[in-house]
Amino acid sequence: MTPGEHAPGVRLVFLGPPGAGKGTQAQVLAGTSGAVQIATGDILRRHRRDRTPLGLEAQSFMDAGKLVPDDLIVRMMEAEIAGHDSFILDGFPRTVPQAEALDALLARLGLPLVAVVLFETDRAELMARLTGRLTNERTGRTYHVVTDPPKVAGVDDDDGGPLVTRPDDRPETVAKRLVEYDSLTAALVPYYGAHGLLVRIDAMQAVPTVTAAIEGAVRRREAHVS
Ligand code: ADP
Ligand code: AMP
């Protein structure tokens, strides 16, 4: 490639508060686009389960509904992104220093982002989605007790694995995570707006409607950058 050119590929950041539907949409779009879903929370939970040094260090922050320190996250994500040219970053970056580190990494790799998709919802909806969420911790697939229940209670339709309520989806921890979002992550909206990358999606709509809105927005962005 000559300078100024960049590798083709779907490279997206999914931005929005916990419960907005980022993971749900990332799983669908990874399946249809061939991009890999890189979900920071899922990766951290795997480290916790395997009791790696990173998992042990992250644990107390996650339980408290706090963000894990930037240096740990950035090191982990550099390793996760390496080797991929199409990816959906689900849950990263979550602070301005993380976004700056991502910019530096992608500039080095010649892999600019295509778009940053902002999932917009109201707060009452987030609380209802998170407190009813059921998670397969091995695969990251989620259900909802009311709006998207599994066929057999507590069992994943796909792999028969157990579905659990994440400890940090209890209402008191959800409230703390929303405070973290407002104080540290919301600043990424003007950050990516200034970079001309932000696409706003009404995430209150049904799952397939949100998927179609993201696909349309990404196609328009791809036409714009190519
Ligand atoms: P995030 O990854 O942003 O934290 P999830 O994708 O895990 O959010 O979704 C949170 C919960 O809301 C899950 O239980 C999921 O089934 C449900 N959900 C996701 N998208 C929608 C939607 N568009 N409408 C209703 N419920 C949804
Ligand atoms: P999630 O599964 O995306 O809701 O993330 C669960 C938890 O993992 C968060 O509440 C944080 O403690 C931690 N976490 C996930 N992604 C990040 C990130 N980019 N920066 C800091 N902490 C993170």
mmCIF file of C-alpha atoms and ligand atoms in Angstrom:
data_model
loop_
_atom_site.group_PDB
_atom_site.id
_atom_site.type_symbol
_atom_site.label_atom_id
_atom_site.label_comp_id
_atom_site.label_asym_id
_atom_site.label_seq_id
_atom_site.Cartn_x
_atom_site.Cartn_y
_atom_site.Cartn_z
ATOM 1 C CA MET A 1 0.000 0.000 0.000
ATOM 2 C CA THR A 2 1.167 3.513 -0.702
ATOM 3 C CA PRO A 3 0.966 6.254 1.945
ATOM 4 C CA GLY A 4 -2.617 7.545 2.312
ATOM 5 C CA GLU A 5 -4.121 4.206 1.277
ATOM 6 C CA HIS A 6 -5.568 1.926 3.899
ATOM 7 C CA ALA A 7 -6.563 -1.700 4.175
ATOM 8 C CA PRO A 8 -10.182 -2.537 3.301
ATOM 9 C CA GLY A 9 -12.275 -3.960 6.122
ATOM 10 C CA VAL A 10 -15.084 -3.262 8.553
ATOM 11 C CA ARG A 11 -13.574 -1.479 11.567
ATOM 12 C CA LEU A 12 -16.150 -0.201 14.010
ATOM 13 C CA VAL A 13 -16.346 1.005 17.577
ATOM 14 C CA PHE A 14 -19.652 0.395 19.374
ATOM 15 C CA LEU A 15 -20.152 3.143 21.932
ATOM 16 C CA GLY A 16 -22.961 3.515 24.439
ATOM 17 C CA PRO A 17 -23.959 2.880 28.017
ATOM 18 C CA PRO A 18 -24.133 -0.626 29.472
ATOM 19 C CA GLY A 19 -27.297 -2.394 28.312
ATOM 20 C CA ALA A 20 -27.760 -0.358 25.137
ATOM 21 C CA GLY A 21 -27.449 -3.490 22.971
ATOM 22 C CA LYS A 22 -23.834 -3.267 21.781
ATOM 23 C CA GLY A 23 -23.029 -6.936 22.393
ATOM 24 C CA THR A 24 -26.283 -8.121 20.824
ATOM 25 C CA GLN A 25 -25.610 -6.144 17.655
ATOM 26 C CA ALA A 26 -21.894 -6.985 17.559
ATOM 27 C CA GLN A 27 -22.723 -10.710 17.552
ATOM 28 C CA VAL A 28 -25.205 -10.277 14.684
ATOM 29 C CA LEU A 29 -22.943 -8.051 12.593
ATOM 30 C CA ALA A 30 -19.824 -10.136 13.201
ATOM 31 C CA GLY A 31 -21.811 -13.071 11.812
ATOM 32 C CA THR A 32 -22.890 -11.230 8.664
ATOM 33 C CA SER A 33 -19.813 -9.067 7.971
ATOM 34 C CA GLY A 34 -16.952 -11.430 8.774
ATOM 35 C CA ALA A 35 -15.511 -8.910 11.237
ATOM 36 C CA VAL A 36 -14.363 -10.286 14.580
ATOM 37 C CA GLN A 37 -16.206 -9.093 17.703
ATOM 38 C CA ILE A 38 -13.736 -7.973 20.348
ATOM 39 C CA ALA A 39 -15.739 -7.528 23.550
ATOM 40 C CA THR A 40 -13.623 -6.128 26.360
ATOM 41 C CA GLY A 41 -15.999 -7.221 29.121
ATOM 42 C CA ASP A 42 -16.134 -10.813 27.812
ATOM 43 C CA ILE A 43 -12.334 -10.957 27.564
ATOM 44 C CA LEU A 44 -11.959 -9.620 31.113
ATOM 45 C CA ARG A 45 -14.482 -12.150 32.426
ATOM 46 C CA ARG A 46 -12.491 -14.951 30.735
ATOM 47 C CA HIS A 47 -9.314 -13.693 32.440
ATOM 48 C CA ARG A 48 -11.179 -13.678 35.759
ATOM 49 C CA ARG A 49 -12.432 -17.204 35.291
ATOM 50 C CA ASP A 50 -8.927 -18.412 34.354
ATOM 51 C CA ARG A 51 -7.472 -16.476 37.320
ATOM 52 C CA THR A 52 -4.780 -14.807 35.204
ATOM 53 C CA PRO A 53 -2.846 -11.900 36.793
ATOM 54 C CA LEU A 54 -4.896 -9.480 34.653
ATOM 55 C CA GLY A 55 -8.164 -11.147 35.692
ATOM 56 C CA LEU A 56 -7.244 -10.977 39.373
ATOM 57 C CA GLU A 57 -6.308 -7.321 39.073
ATOM 58 C CA ALA A 58 -9.485 -6.419 37.148
ATOM 59 C CA GLN A 59 -11.855 -8.287 39.474
ATOM 60 C CA SER A 60 -12.323 -5.706 42.235
ATOM 61 C CA PHE A 61 -12.979 -2.899 39.736
ATOM 62 C CA MET A 62 -15.571 -4.948 37.846
ATOM 63 C CA ASP A 63 -17.383 -6.000 41.035
ATOM 64 C CA ALA A 64 -17.575 -2.371 42.128
ATOM 65 C CA GLY A 65 -19.009 -1.270 38.759
ATOM 66 C CA LYS A 66 -15.836 0.755 38.112
ATOM 67 C CA LEU A 67 -13.741 0.895 34.962
ATOM 68 C CA VAL A 68 -10.530 -1.156 34.968
ATOM 69 C CA PRO A 69 -7.414 1.109 34.769
ATOM 70 C CA ASP A 70 -6.505 2.303 31.278
ATOM 71 C CA ASP A 71 -2.977 0.844 31.163
ATOM 72 C CA LEU A 72 -4.252 -2.706 31.759
ATOM 73 C CA ILE A 73 -7.025 -2.343 29.189
ATOM 74 C CA VAL A 74 -4.824 -0.788 26.513
ATOM 75 C CA ARG A 75 -2.175 -3.507 26.822
ATOM 76 C CA MET A 76 -4.839 -6.197 26.626
ATOM 77 C CA MET A 77 -6.549 -4.624 23.611
ATOM 78 C CA GLU A 78 -3.327 -4.120 21.656
ATOM 79 C CA ALA A 79 -2.814 -7.871 21.883
ATOM 80 C CA GLU A 80 -6.447 -8.636 20.962
ATOM 81 C CA ILE A 81 -6.543 -6.349 17.905
ATOM 82 C CA ALA A 82 -3.176 -7.522 16.522
ATOM 83 C CA GLY A 83 -3.575 -9.602 13.376
ATOM 84 C CA HIS A 84 -7.131 -8.480 12.525
ATOM 85 C CA ASP A 85 -8.086 -5.978 9.828
ATOM 86 C CA SER A 86 -11.875 -6.232 10.349
ATOM 87 C CA PHE A 87 -13.243 -5.867 13.858
ATOM 88 C CA ILE A 88 -16.059 -4.568 15.984
ATOM 89 C CA LEU A 89 -14.770 -3.123 19.243
ATOM 90 C CA ASP A 90 -17.534 -3.705 21.773
ATOM 91 C CA GLY A 91 -16.868 -1.884 25.026
ATOM 92 C CA PHE A 92 -13.555 -0.267 24.067
ATOM 93 C CA PRO A 93 -12.514 2.515 24.193
ATOM 94 C CA ARG A 94 -14.323 3.739 27.304
ATOM 95 C CA THR A 95 -12.141 6.737 28.230
ATOM 96 C CA VAL A 96 -10.383 9.480 26.258
ATOM 97 C CA PRO A 97 -6.881 8.058 27.047
ATOM 98 C CA GLN A 98 -8.062 4.658 25.722
ATOM 99 C CA ALA A 99 -9.350 6.352 22.548
ATOM 100 C CA GLU A 100 -6.026 8.137 22.082
ATOM 101 C CA ALA A 101 -4.127 4.868 22.519
ATOM 102 C CA LEU A 102 -6.425 3.206 19.960
ATOM 103 C CA ASP A 103 -5.867 6.045 17.480
ATOM 104 C CA ALA A 104 -2.099 5.648 17.848
ATOM 105 C CA LEU A 105 -2.275 1.864 17.402
ATOM 106 C CA LEU A 106 -4.527 2.010 14.318
ATOM 107 C CA ALA A 107 -2.398 4.752 12.760
ATOM 108 C CA ARG A 108 0.662 2.519 13.232
ATOM 109 C CA LEU A 109 -1.165 -0.416 11.639
ATOM 110 C CA GLY A 110 -2.650 1.660 8.779
ATOM 111 C CA LEU A 111 -6.144 0.523 9.804
ATOM 112 C CA PRO A 112 -8.381 3.574 10.334
ATOM 113 C CA LEU A 113 -11.844 3.211 11.855
ATOM 114 C CA VAL A 114 -14.793 3.266 9.449
ATOM 115 C CA ALA A 115 -17.283 4.529 12.051
ATOM 116 C CA VAL A 116 -18.079 4.866 15.734
ATOM 117 C CA VAL A 117 -21.666 3.782 16.320
ATOM 118 C CA LEU A 118 -23.356 5.516 19.255
ATOM 119 C CA PHE A 119 -26.252 3.526 20.756
ATOM 120 C CA GLU A 120 -28.834 5.989 22.099
ATOM 121 C CA THR A 121 -31.433 4.822 24.675
ATOM 122 C CA ASP A 122 -33.204 6.216 27.699
ATOM 123 C CA ARG A 123 -32.152 5.296 31.229
ATOM 124 C CA ALA A 124 -35.294 3.379 32.245
ATOM 125 C CA GLU A 125 -34.797 1.071 29.258
ATOM 126 C CA LEU A 126 -31.159 0.401 30.230
ATOM 127 C CA MET A 127 -32.127 -0.637 33.746
ATOM 128 C CA ALA A 128 -34.872 -2.975 32.421
ATOM 129 C CA ARG A 129 -32.516 -4.530 29.865
ATOM 130 C CA LEU A 130 -29.632 -5.098 32.287
ATOM 131 C CA THR A 131 -31.584 -6.404 35.262
ATOM 132 C CA GLY A 132 -33.334 -8.922 32.959
ATOM 133 C CA ARG A 133 -30.208 -9.938 31.045
ATOM 134 C CA LEU A 134 -29.111 -13.583 31.045
ATOM 135 C CA THR A 135 -25.564 -14.298 29.879
ATOM 136 C CA ASN A 136 -23.730 -17.354 28.609
ATOM 137 C CA GLU A 137 -20.355 -16.507 30.091
ATOM 138 C CA ARG A 138 -18.496 -18.893 27.790
ATOM 139 C CA THR A 139 -19.720 -17.411 24.489
ATOM 140 C CA GLY A 140 -20.950 -13.965 25.541
ATOM 141 C CA ARG A 141 -24.405 -14.590 24.020
ATOM 142 C CA THR A 142 -27.165 -12.868 25.948
ATOM 143 C CA TYR A 143 -30.923 -13.335 26.381
ATOM 144 C CA HIS A 144 -33.548 -11.383 28.292
ATOM 145 C CA VAL A 145 -35.991 -12.910 30.763
ATOM 146 C CA VAL A 146 -38.925 -10.969 29.299
ATOM 147 C CA THR A 147 -38.124 -9.843 25.757
ATOM 148 C CA ASP A 148 -35.881 -12.693 24.560
ATOM 149 C CA PRO A 149 -36.114 -15.747 26.846
ATOM 150 C CA PRO A 150 -34.311 -19.006 26.035
ATOM 151 C CA LYS A 151 -36.478 -22.017 25.072
ATOM 152 C CA VAL A 152 -35.550 -23.788 28.335
ATOM 153 C CA ALA A 153 -35.071 -21.588 31.425
ATOM 154 C CA GLY A 154 -31.407 -21.126 32.333
ATOM 155 C CA VAL A 155 -30.066 -22.957 29.248
ATOM 156 C CA ASP A 156 -28.546 -21.468 26.088
ATOM 157 C CA ASP A 157 -30.478 -22.561 22.937
ATOM 158 C CA ASP A 158 -27.183 -22.649 20.987
ATOM 159 C CA ASP A 159 -24.784 -24.720 23.049
ATOM 160 C CA GLY A 160 -26.834 -25.932 26.043
ATOM 161 C CA GLY A 161 -24.522 -23.979 28.371
ATOM 162 C CA PRO A 162 -25.726 -22.328 31.586
ATOM 163 C CA LEU A 163 -27.202 -18.813 31.530
ATOM 164 C CA VAL A 164 -26.470 -16.609 34.514
ATOM 165 C CA THR A 165 -27.314 -13.156 35.792
ATOM 166 C CA ARG A 166 -24.029 -11.270 35.882
ATOM 167 C CA PRO A 167 -23.296 -10.044 39.429
ATOM 168 C CA ASP A 168 -22.730 -6.530 38.082
ATOM 169 C CA ASP A 169 -26.228 -6.519 36.515
ATOM 170 C CA ARG A 170 -27.807 -6.121 39.959
ATOM 171 C CA PRO A 171 -29.575 -2.734 40.181
ATOM 172 C CA GLU A 172 -27.147 -1.185 42.699
ATOM 173 C CA THR A 173 -24.093 -2.015 40.544
ATOM 174 C CA VAL A 174 -25.869 -0.986 37.328
ATOM 175 C CA ALA A 175 -26.397 2.446 38.880
ATOM 176 C CA LYS A 176 -22.636 2.713 39.583
ATOM 177 C CA ARG A 177 -21.764 1.627 36.035
ATOM 178 C CA LEU A 178 -24.039 4.331 34.636
ATOM 179 C CA VAL A 179 -22.238 6.929 36.772
ATOM 180 C CA GLU A 180 -18.907 5.675 35.335
ATOM 181 C CA TYR A 181 -20.346 5.990 31.834
ATOM 182 C CA ASP A 182 -21.437 9.570 32.431
ATOM 183 C CA SER A 183 -18.203 10.678 34.056
ATOM 184 C CA LEU A 184 -15.618 8.866 31.886
ATOM 185 C CA THR A 185 -17.112 7.402 28.692
ATOM 186 C CA ALA A 186 -19.632 10.045 27.553
ATOM 187 C CA ALA A 187 -16.677 12.319 26.681
ATOM 188 C CA LEU A 188 -16.035 10.038 23.698
ATOM 189 C CA VAL A 189 -19.148 11.394 21.981
ATOM 190 C CA PRO A 190 -17.632 14.848 21.321
ATOM 191 C CA TYR A 191 -14.190 13.207 20.824
ATOM 192 C CA TYR A 192 -15.349 11.037 17.920
ATOM 193 C CA GLY A 193 -17.754 13.731 16.724
ATOM 194 C CA ALA A 194 -14.739 16.007 16.236
ATOM 195 C CA HIS A 195 -13.021 13.206 14.282
ATOM 196 C CA GLY A 196 -16.048 12.987 11.939
ATOM 197 C CA LEU A 197 -16.604 9.317 12.803
ATOM 198 C CA LEU A 198 -19.737 9.382 14.957
ATOM 199 C CA VAL A 199 -22.956 7.761 13.753
ATOM 200 C CA ARG A 200 -25.994 7.981 16.072
ATOM 201 C CA ILE A 201 -28.416 5.049 16.173
ATOM 202 C CA ASP A 202 -31.797 4.903 17.930
ATOM 203 C CA ALA A 203 -31.136 1.787 20.027
ATOM 204 C CA MET A 204 -34.644 1.797 21.562
ATOM 205 C CA GLN A 205 -35.963 0.006 18.466
ATOM 206 C CA ALA A 206 -36.318 -3.768 18.015
ATOM 207 C CA VAL A 207 -33.087 -5.753 17.492
ATOM 208 C CA PRO A 208 -33.507 -6.304 13.683
ATOM 209 C CA THR A 209 -34.419 -2.631 13.171
ATOM 210 C CA VAL A 210 -31.280 -1.537 15.016
ATOM 211 C CA THR A 211 -29.202 -3.996 12.947
ATOM 212 C CA ALA A 212 -30.593 -2.563 9.691
ATOM 213 C CA ALA A 213 -29.930 0.996 10.875
ATOM 214 C CA ILE A 214 -26.291 0.168 11.683
ATOM 215 C CA GLU A 215 -25.781 -1.637 8.361
ATOM 216 C CA GLY A 216 -27.211 1.341 6.457
ATOM 217 C CA ALA A 217 -25.074 3.835 8.352
ATOM 218 C CA VAL A 218 -21.895 1.768 7.865
ATOM 219 C CA ARG A 219 -22.563 1.410 4.117
ATOM 220 C CA ARG A 220 -22.935 5.199 3.852
ATOM 221 C CA ARG A 221 -19.683 5.714 5.789
ATOM 222 C CA GLU A 222 -17.825 3.177 3.603
ATOM 223 C CA ALA A 223 -19.022 4.963 0.465
ATOM 224 C CA HIS A 224 -17.836 8.210 2.024
ATOM 225 C CA VAL A 225 -14.298 6.996 2.905
ATOM 226 C CA SER A 226 -13.556 4.923 -0.222
HETATM 227 P P1 ADP B 1 -24.516 -4.095 26.018
HETATM 228 O O1 ADP B 1 -23.572 -5.021 25.295
HETATM 229 O O2 ADP B 1 -24.612 -2.745 25.369
HETATM 230 O O3 ADP B 1 -24.220 -3.990 27.487
HETATM 231 P P2 ADP B 1 -26.483 -6.188 25.469
HETATM 232 O O4 ADP B 1 -26.347 -6.375 24.000
HETATM 233 O O5 ADP B 1 -25.907 -7.238 26.359
HETATM 234 O O6 ADP B 1 -25.990 -4.722 25.904
HETATM 235 O O7 ADP B 1 -28.046 -6.045 25.771
HETATM 236 C C1 ADP B 1 -28.543 -5.885 27.107
HETATM 237 C C2 ADP B 1 -29.862 -6.642 27.272
HETATM 238 O O8 ADP B 1 -30.859 -6.039 26.449
HETATM 239 C C3 ADP B 1 -29.817 -8.116 26.843
HETATM 240 O O9 ADP B 1 -30.618 -8.861 27.751
HETATM 241 C C4 ADP B 1 -30.420 -8.125 25.433
HETATM 242 O O10 ADP B 1 -31.112 -9.339 25.196
HETATM 243 C C5 ADP B 1 -31.388 -6.946 25.493
HETATM 244 N N1 ADP B 1 -31.480 -6.197 24.228
HETATM 245 C C6 ADP B 1 -30.476 -5.877 23.374
HETATM 246 N N2 ADP B 1 -30.932 -5.157 22.334
HETATM 247 C C7 ADP B 1 -32.265 -4.986 22.547
HETATM 248 C C8 ADP B 1 -33.313 -4.299 21.827
HETATM 249 N N3 ADP B 1 -33.053 -3.638 20.695
HETATM 250 N N4 ADP B 1 -34.563 -4.332 22.357
HETATM 251 C C9 ADP B 1 -34.819 -4.982 23.521
HETATM 252 N N5 ADP B 1 -33.890 -5.648 24.233
HETATM 253 C C10 ADP B 1 -32.619 -5.649 23.759
HETATM 254 P P1 AMP B 2 -19.181 -4.912 29.916
HETATM 255 O O1 AMP B 2 -19.256 -6.400 29.752
HETATM 256 O O2 AMP B 2 -18.812 -4.213 28.655
HETATM 257 O O3 AMP B 2 -20.439 -4.351 30.541
HETATM 258 O O4 AMP B 2 -17.989 -4.627 30.932
HETATM 259 C C1 AMP B 2 -18.016 -5.157 32.246
HETATM 260 C C2 AMP B 2 -16.951 -4.492 33.115
HETATM 261 O O5 AMP B 2 -15.644 -4.744 32.572
HETATM 262 C C3 AMP B 2 -17.048 -2.976 33.220
HETATM 263 O O6 AMP B 2 -17.982 -2.543 34.202
HETATM 264 C C4 AMP B 2 -15.601 -2.625 33.600
HETATM 265 O O7 AMP B 2 -15.321 -2.926 34.959
HETATM 266 C C5 AMP B 2 -14.805 -3.599 32.744
HETATM 267 N N1 AMP B 2 -14.487 -3.037 31.401
HETATM 268 C C6 AMP B 2 -14.955 -3.477 30.191
HETATM 269 N N2 AMP B 2 -14.437 -2.747 29.192
HETATM 270 C C7 AMP B 2 -13.638 -1.806 29.772
HETATM 271 C C8 AMP B 2 -12.841 -0.739 29.271
HETATM 272 N N3 AMP B 2 -12.731 -0.472 27.956
HETATM 273 N N4 AMP B 2 -12.165 0.031 30.168
HETATM 274 C C9 AMP B 2 -12.241 -0.213 31.493
HETATM 275 N N5 AMP B 2 -12.979 -1.200 32.024
HETATM 276 C C10 AMP B 2 -13.665 -1.994 31.185
#
